[in-house]
PDB file of C-alpha atoms and ligand atoms in Angstrom:
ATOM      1  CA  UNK A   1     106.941 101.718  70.416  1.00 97.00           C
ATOM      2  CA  UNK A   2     109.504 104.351  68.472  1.00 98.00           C
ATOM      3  CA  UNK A   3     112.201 105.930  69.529  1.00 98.00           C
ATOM      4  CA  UNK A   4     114.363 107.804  67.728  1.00 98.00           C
ATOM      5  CA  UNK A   5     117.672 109.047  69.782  1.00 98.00           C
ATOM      6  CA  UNK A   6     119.700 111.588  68.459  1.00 97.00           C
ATOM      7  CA  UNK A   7     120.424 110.446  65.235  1.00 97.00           C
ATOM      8  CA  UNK A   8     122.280 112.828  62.475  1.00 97.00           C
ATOM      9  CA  UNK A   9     122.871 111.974  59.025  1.00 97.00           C
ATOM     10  CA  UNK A  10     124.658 114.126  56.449  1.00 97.00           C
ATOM     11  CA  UNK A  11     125.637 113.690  52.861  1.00 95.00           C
ATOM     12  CA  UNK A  12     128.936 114.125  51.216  1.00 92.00           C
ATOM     13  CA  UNK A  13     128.263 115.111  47.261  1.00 89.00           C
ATOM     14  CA  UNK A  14     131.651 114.015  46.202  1.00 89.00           C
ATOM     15  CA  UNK A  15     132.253 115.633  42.870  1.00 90.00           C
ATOM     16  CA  UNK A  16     131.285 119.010  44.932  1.00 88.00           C
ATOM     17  CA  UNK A  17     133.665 118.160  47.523  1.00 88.00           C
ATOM     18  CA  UNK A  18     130.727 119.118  49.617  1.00 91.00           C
ATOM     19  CA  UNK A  19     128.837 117.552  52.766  1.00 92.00           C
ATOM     20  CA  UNK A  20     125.440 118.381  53.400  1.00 92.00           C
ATOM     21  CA  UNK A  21     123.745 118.136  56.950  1.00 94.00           C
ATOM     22  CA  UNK A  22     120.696 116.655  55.884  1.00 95.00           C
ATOM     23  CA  UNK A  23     119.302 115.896  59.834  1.00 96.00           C
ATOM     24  CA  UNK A  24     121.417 116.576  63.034  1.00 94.00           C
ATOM     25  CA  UNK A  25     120.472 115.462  65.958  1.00 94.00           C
ATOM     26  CA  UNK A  26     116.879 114.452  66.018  1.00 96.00           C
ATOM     27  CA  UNK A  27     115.037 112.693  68.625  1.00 97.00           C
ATOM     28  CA  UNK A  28     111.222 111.542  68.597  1.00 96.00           C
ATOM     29  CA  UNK A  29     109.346 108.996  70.684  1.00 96.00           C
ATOM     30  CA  UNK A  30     105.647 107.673  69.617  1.00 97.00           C
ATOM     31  CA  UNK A  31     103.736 105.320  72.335  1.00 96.00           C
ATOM     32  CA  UNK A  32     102.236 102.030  70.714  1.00 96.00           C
ATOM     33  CA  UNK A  33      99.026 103.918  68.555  1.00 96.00           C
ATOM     34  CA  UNK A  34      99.734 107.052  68.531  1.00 96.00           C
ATOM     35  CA  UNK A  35     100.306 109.190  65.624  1.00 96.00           C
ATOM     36  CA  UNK A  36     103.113 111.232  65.121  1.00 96.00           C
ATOM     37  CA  UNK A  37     103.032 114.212  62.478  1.00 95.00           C
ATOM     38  CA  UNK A  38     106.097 115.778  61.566  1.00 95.00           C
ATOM     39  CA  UNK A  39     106.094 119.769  59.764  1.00 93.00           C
ATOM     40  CA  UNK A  40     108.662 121.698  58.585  1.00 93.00           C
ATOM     41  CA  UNK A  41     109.939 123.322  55.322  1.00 93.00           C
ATOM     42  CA  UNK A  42     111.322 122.174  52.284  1.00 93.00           C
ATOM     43  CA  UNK A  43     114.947 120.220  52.498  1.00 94.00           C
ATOM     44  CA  UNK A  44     114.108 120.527  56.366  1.00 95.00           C
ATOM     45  CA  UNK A  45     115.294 116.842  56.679  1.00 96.00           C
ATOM     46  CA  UNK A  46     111.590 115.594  57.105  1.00 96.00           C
ATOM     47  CA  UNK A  47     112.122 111.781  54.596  1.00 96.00           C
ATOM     48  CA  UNK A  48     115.475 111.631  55.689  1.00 97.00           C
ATOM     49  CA  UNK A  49     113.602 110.748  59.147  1.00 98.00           C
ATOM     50  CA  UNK A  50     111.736 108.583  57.731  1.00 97.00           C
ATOM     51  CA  UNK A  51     114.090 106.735  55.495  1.00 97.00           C
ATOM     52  CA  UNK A  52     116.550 105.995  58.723  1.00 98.00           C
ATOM     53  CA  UNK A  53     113.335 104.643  60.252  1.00 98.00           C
ATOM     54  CA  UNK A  54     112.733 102.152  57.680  1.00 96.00           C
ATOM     55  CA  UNK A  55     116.587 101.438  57.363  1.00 96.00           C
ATOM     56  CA  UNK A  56     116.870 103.301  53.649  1.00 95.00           C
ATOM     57  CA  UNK A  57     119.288 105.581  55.306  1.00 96.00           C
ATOM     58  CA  UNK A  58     122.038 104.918  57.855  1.00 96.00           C
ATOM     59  CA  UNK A  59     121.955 107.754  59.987  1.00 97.00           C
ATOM     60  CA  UNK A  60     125.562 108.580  61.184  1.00 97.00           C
ATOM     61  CA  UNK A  61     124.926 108.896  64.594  1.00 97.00           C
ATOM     62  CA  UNK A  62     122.330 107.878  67.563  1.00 98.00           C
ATOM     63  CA  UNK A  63     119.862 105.228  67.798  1.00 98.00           C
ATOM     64  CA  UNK A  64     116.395 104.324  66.851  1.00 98.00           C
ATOM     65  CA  UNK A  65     114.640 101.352  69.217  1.00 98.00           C
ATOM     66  CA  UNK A  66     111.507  99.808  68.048  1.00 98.00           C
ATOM     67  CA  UNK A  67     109.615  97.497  70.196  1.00 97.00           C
ATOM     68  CA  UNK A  68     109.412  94.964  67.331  1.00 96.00           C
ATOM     69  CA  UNK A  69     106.748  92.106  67.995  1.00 94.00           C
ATOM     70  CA  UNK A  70     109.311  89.522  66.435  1.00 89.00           C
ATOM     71  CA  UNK A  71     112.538  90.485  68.256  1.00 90.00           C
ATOM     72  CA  UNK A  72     111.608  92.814  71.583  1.00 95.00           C
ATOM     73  CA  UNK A  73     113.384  95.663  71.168  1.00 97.00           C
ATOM     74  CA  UNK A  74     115.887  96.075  68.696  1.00 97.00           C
ATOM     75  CA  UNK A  75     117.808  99.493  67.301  1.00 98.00           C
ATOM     76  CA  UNK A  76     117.413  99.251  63.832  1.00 97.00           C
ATOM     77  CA  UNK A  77     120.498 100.488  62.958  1.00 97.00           C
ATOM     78  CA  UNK A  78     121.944  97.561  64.171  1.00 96.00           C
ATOM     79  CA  UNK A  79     120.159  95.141  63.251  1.00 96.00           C
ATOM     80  CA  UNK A  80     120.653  91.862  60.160  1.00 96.00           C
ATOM     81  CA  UNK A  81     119.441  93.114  56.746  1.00 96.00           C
ATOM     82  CA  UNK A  82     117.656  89.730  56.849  1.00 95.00           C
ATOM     83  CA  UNK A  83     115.761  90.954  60.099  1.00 95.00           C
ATOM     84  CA  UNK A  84     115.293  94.470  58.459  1.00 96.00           C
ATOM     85  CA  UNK A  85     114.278  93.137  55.409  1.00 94.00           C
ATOM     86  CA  UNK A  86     111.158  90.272  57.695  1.00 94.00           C
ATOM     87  CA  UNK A  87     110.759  93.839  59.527  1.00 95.00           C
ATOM     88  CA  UNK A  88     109.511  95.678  56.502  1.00 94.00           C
ATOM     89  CA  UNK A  89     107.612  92.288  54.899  1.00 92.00           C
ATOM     90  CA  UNK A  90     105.443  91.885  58.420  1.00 93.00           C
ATOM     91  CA  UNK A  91     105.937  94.892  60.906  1.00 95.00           C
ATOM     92  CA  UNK A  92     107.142  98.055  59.223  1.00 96.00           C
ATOM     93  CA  UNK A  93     104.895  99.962  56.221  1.00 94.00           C
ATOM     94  CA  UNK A  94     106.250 102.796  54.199  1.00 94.00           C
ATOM     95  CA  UNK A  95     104.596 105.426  51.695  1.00 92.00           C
ATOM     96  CA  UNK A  96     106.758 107.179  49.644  1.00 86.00           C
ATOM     97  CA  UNK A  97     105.619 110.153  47.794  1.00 78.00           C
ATOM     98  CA  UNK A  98     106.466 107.983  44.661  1.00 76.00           C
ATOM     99  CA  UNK A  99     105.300 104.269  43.776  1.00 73.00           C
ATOM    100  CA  UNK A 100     108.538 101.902  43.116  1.00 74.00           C
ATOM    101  CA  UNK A 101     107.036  98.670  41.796  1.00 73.00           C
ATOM    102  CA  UNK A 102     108.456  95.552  40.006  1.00 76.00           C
ATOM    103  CA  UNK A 103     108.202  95.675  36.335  1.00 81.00           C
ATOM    104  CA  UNK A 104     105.538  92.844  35.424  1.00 90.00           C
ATOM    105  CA  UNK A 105     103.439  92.846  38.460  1.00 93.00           C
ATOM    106  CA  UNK A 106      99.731  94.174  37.987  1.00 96.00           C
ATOM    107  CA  UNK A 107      98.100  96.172  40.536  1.00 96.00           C
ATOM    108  CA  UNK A 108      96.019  93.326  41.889  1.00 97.00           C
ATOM    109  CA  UNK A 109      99.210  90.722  42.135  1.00 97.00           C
ATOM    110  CA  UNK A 110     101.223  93.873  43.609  1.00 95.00           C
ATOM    111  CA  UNK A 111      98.341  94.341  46.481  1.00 96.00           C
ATOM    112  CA  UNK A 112      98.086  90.097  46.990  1.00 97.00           C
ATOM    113  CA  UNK A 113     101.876  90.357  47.391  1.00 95.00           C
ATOM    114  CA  UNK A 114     102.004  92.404  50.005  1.00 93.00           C
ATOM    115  CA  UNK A 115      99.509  90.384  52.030  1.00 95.00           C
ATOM    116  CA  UNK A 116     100.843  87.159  51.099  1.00 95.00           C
ATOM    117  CA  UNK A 117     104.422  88.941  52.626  1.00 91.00           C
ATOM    118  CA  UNK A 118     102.486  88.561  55.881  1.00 89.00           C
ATOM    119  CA  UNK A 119     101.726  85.255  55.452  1.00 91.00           C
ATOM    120  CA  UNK A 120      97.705  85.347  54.812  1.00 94.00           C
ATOM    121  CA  UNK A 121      96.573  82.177  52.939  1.00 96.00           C
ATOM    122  CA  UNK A 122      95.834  83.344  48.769  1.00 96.00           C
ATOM    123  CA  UNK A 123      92.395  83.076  48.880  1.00 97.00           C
ATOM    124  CA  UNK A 124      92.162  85.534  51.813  1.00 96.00           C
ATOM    125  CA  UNK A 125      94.557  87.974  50.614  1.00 97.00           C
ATOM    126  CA  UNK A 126      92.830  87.932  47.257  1.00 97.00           C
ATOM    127  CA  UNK A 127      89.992  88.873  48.394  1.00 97.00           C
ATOM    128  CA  UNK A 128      91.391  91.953  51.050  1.00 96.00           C
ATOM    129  CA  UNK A 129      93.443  93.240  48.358  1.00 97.00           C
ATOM    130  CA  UNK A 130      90.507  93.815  45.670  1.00 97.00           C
ATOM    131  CA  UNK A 131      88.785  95.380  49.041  1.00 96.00           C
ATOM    132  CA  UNK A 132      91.319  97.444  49.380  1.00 95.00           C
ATOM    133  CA  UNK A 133      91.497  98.538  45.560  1.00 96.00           C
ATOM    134  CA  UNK A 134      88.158  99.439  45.218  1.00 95.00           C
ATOM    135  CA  UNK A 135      88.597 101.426  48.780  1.00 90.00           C
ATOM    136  CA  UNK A 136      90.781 103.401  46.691  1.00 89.00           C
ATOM    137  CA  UNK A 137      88.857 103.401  43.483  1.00 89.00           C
ATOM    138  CA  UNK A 138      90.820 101.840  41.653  1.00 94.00           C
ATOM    139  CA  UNK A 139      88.775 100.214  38.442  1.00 94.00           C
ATOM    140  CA  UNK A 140      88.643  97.091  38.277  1.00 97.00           C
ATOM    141  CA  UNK A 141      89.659  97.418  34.279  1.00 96.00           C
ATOM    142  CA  UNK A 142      93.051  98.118  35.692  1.00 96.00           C
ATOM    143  CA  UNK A 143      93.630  95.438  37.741  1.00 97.00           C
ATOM    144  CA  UNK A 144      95.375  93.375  35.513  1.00 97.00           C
ATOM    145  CA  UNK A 145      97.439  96.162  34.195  1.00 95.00           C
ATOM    146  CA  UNK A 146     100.988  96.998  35.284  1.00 94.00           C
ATOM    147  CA  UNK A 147     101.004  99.952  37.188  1.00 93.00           C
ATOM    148  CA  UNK A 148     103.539 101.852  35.097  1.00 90.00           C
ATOM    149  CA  UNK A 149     100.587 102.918  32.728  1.00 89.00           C
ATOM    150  CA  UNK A 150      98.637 104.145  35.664  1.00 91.00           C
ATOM    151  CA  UNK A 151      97.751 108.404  36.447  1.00 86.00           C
ATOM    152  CA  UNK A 152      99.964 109.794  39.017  1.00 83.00           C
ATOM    153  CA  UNK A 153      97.212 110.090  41.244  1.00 83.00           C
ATOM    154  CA  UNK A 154      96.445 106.320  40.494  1.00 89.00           C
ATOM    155  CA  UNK A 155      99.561 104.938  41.659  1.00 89.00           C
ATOM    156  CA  UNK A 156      99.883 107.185  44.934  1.00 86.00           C
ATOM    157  CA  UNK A 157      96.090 105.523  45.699  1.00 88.00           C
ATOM    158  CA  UNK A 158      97.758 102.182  44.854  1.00 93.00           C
ATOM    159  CA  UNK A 159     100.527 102.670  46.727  1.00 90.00           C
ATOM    160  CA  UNK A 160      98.578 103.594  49.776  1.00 90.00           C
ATOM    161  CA  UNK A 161      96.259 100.606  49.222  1.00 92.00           C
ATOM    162  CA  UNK A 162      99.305  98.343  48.846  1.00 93.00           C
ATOM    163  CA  UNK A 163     100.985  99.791  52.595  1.00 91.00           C
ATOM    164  CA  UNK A 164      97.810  99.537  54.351  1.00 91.00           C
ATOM    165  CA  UNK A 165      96.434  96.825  53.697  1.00 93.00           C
ATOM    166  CA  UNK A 166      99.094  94.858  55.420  1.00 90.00           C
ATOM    167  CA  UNK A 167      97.585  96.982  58.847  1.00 90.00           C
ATOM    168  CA  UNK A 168     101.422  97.290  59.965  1.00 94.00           C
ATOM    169  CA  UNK A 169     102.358  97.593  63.332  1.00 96.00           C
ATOM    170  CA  UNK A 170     104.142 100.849  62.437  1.00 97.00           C
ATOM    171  CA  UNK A 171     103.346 102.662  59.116  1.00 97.00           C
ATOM    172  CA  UNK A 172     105.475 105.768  58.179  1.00 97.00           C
ATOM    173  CA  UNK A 173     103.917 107.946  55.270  1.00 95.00           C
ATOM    174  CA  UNK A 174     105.541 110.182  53.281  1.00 94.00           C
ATOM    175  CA  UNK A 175     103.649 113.162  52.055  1.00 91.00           C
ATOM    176  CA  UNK A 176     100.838 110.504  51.004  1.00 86.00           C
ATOM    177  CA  UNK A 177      97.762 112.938  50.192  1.00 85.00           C
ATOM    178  CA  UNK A 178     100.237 116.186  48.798  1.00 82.00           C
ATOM    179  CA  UNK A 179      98.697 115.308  45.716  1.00 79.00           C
ATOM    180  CA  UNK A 180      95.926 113.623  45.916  1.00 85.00           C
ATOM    181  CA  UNK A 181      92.435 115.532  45.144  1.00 87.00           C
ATOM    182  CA  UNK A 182      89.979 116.056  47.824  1.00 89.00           C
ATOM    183  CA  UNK A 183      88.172 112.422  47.506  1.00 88.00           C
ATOM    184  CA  UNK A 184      90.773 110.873  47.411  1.00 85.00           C
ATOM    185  CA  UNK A 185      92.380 112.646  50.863  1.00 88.00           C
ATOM    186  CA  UNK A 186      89.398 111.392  52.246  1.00 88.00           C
ATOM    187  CA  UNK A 187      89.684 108.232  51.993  1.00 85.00           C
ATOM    188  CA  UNK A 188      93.352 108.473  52.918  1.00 86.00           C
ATOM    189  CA  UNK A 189      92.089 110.053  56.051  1.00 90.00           C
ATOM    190  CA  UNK A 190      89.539 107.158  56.573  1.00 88.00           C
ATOM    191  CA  UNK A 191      92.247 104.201  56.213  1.00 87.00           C
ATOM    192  CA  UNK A 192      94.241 105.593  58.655  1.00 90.00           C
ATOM    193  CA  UNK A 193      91.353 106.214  61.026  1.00 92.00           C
ATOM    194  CA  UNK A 194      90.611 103.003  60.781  1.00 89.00           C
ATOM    195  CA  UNK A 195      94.002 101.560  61.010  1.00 92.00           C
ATOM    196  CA  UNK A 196      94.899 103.679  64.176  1.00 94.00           C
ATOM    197  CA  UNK A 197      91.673 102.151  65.981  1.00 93.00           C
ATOM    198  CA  UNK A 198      92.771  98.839  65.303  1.00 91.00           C
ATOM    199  CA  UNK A 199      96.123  99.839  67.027  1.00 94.00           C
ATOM    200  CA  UNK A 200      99.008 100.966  64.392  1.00 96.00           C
ATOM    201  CA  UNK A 201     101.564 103.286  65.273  1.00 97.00           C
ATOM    202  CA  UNK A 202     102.096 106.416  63.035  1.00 97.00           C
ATOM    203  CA  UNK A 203     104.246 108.896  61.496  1.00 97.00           C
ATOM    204  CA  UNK A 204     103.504 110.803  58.996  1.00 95.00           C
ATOM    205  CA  UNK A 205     104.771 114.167  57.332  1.00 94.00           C
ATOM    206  CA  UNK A 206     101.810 116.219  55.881  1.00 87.00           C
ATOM    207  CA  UNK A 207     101.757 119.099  53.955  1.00 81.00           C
ATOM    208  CA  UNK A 208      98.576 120.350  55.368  1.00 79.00           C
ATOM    209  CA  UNK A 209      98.382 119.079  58.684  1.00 81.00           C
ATOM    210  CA  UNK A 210      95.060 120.510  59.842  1.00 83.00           C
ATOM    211  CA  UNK A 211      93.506 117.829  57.282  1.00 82.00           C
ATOM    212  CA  UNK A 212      94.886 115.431  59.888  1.00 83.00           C
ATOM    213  CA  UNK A 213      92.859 116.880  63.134  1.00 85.00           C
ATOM    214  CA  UNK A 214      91.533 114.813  65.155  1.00 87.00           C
ATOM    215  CA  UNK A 215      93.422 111.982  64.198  1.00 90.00           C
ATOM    216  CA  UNK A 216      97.543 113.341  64.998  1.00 92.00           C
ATOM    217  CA  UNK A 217      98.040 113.317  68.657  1.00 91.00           C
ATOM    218  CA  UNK A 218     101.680 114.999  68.547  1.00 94.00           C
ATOM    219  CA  UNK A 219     103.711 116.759  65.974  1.00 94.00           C
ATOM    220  CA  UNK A 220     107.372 117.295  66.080  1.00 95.00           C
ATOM    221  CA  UNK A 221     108.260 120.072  64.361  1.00 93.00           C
ATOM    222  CA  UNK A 222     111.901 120.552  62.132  1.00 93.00           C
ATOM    223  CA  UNK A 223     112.338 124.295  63.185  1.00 90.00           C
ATOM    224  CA  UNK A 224     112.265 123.761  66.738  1.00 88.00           C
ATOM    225  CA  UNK A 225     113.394 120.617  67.088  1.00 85.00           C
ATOM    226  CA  UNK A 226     110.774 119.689  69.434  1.00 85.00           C
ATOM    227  CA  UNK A 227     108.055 117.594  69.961  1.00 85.00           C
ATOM    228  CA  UNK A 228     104.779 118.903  71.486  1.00 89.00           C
ATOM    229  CA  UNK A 229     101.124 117.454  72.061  1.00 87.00           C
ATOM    230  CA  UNK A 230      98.343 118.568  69.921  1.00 82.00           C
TER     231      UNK A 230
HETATM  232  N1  ADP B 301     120.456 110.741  49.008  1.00 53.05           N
HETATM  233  C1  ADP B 301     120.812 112.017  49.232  1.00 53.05           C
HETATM  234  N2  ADP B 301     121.967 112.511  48.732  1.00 53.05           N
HETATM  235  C2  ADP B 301     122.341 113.791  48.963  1.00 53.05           C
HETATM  236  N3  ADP B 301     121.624 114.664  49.678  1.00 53.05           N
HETATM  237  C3  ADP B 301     120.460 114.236  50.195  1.00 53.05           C
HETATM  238  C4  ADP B 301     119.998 112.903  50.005  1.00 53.05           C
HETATM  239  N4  ADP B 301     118.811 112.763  50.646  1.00 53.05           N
HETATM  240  C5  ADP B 301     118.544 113.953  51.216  1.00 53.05           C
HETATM  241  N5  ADP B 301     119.540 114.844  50.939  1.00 53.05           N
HETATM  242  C6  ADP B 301     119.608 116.244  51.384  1.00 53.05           C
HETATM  243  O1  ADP B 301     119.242 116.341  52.733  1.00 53.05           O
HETATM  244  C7  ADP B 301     118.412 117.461  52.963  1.00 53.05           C
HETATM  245  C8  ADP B 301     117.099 117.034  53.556  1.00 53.05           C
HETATM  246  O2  ADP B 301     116.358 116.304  52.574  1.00 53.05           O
HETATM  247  P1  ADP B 301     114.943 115.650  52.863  1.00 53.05           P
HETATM  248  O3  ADP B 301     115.050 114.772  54.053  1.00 53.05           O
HETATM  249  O4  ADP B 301     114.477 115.025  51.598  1.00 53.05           O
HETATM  250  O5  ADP B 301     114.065 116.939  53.238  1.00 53.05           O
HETATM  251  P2  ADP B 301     112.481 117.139  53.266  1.00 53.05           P
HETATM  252  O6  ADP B 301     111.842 115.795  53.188  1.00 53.05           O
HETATM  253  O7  ADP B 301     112.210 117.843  54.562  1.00 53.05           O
HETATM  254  O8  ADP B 301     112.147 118.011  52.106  1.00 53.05           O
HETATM  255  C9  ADP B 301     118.273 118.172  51.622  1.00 53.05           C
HETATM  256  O9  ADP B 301     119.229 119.209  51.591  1.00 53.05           O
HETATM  257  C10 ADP B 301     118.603 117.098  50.624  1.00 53.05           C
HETATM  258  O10 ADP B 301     119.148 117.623  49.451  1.00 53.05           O
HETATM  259 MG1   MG B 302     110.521 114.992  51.766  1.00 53.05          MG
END
């Protein structure tokens, strides 16, 4: 499904006249659903992974094939903006550890967008997306507010609700549950049960990845530079 061929990536901090090797040489497969968990330390290179996955970062070297469902297999480093951008509306998910969201959207229109993206009449996606926000508890007296007001914890939930309810073929999360209290972990951990049964492909980079037993089949790990089965 993913596979991610040598790619390096560093960073030159100009007014430092300094690079910094953020990744260098990193290579990763994941079959069509599996789940892929990547450890390692702090500044280890871990989102930088993830970002040249999702096209955020142009890694300076290698490849990274997907088996896209619109285009066979493409590297998406070389691929159209216009293709990476219909990649990330109906293929590709993405959780940051942070929610970016346009000013003047509420939480309900910013979960119906995301379905809509993937071209499910309104009615339909109207109706997944309040599933999905009371999945994540989110109270319905906040629906129509912009998310900007919400609790940190709040907008990581909606955020997560807003990435999986689209049931990508691929979904790449970020540190989703580092701070996220017990409940709500849990239903983290349920989503993507239930998403990986219905056949999306994972990667994910978890603080604590014991929490993920069970459900990770491989981890790749930033010290060794390796990938082993779990
Ligand atoms: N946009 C950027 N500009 C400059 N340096 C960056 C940028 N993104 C990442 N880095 C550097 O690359 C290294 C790896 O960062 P990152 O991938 O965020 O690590 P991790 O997610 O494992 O904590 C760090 O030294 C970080 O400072
Ligand atoms: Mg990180």
């Amino acid at each position: 499904m993913l596979s991610v061929q040598n790619i390096s990536k560093s960073f030159t901090i100009h007014h430092l006249k300094q690079t910094r090797t953020a990744i260098g040489g990193v290579s990763l497969h994941v079959d069509k659903g599996g789940f892929l968990g990547i450890v390692g330390k702090s500044g280890s290179g871990k989102s930088t992974i993830l970002k040249s996955i999702y096209g955020t970062y142009k890694p300076d070297a290698g490849a990274i094939m997907y088996d896209s469902q619109e285009h066979g297999t493409v590297n998406i480093l070389d691929i159209s903006d216009y293709d990476l951008i219909r990649l990330r509306r109906t293929e590709i998910g993405y959780v940051s550890q942070f929610l970016k969201v346009m000013p003047r959207t509420t939480s309900l229109e910013l979960v119906t967008q995301s379905l809509l993206e993937m071209g499910e009449p309104q009615e339909i996606a109207l109706d997944k997306a309040k599933d999905a926000l009371r999945h994540y508890d989110i109270p319905e007296s906040l629906w129509n507010n912009y998310p900007n007001t919400f609790s940190g914890g709040e907008k990581l939930r909606l955020n997560i609700a807003r990435a999986t309810v689209k049931a990508p073929r691929l979904l790449l999360l970020d540190e989703p549950t580092a701070s996220l209290d017990y409940d709500s972990k849990l239903k983290v951990r349920e989503a993507i049960s239930k998403l990986k049964a219905n056949g999306t492909t994972l990667i994910g980079i978890f603080h604590d990845l014991d929490f993920m037993e069970g459900l990770c089949d491989h981890v790749y790990d930033m010290n060794e530079k390796a990938q082993q089965v779990i």
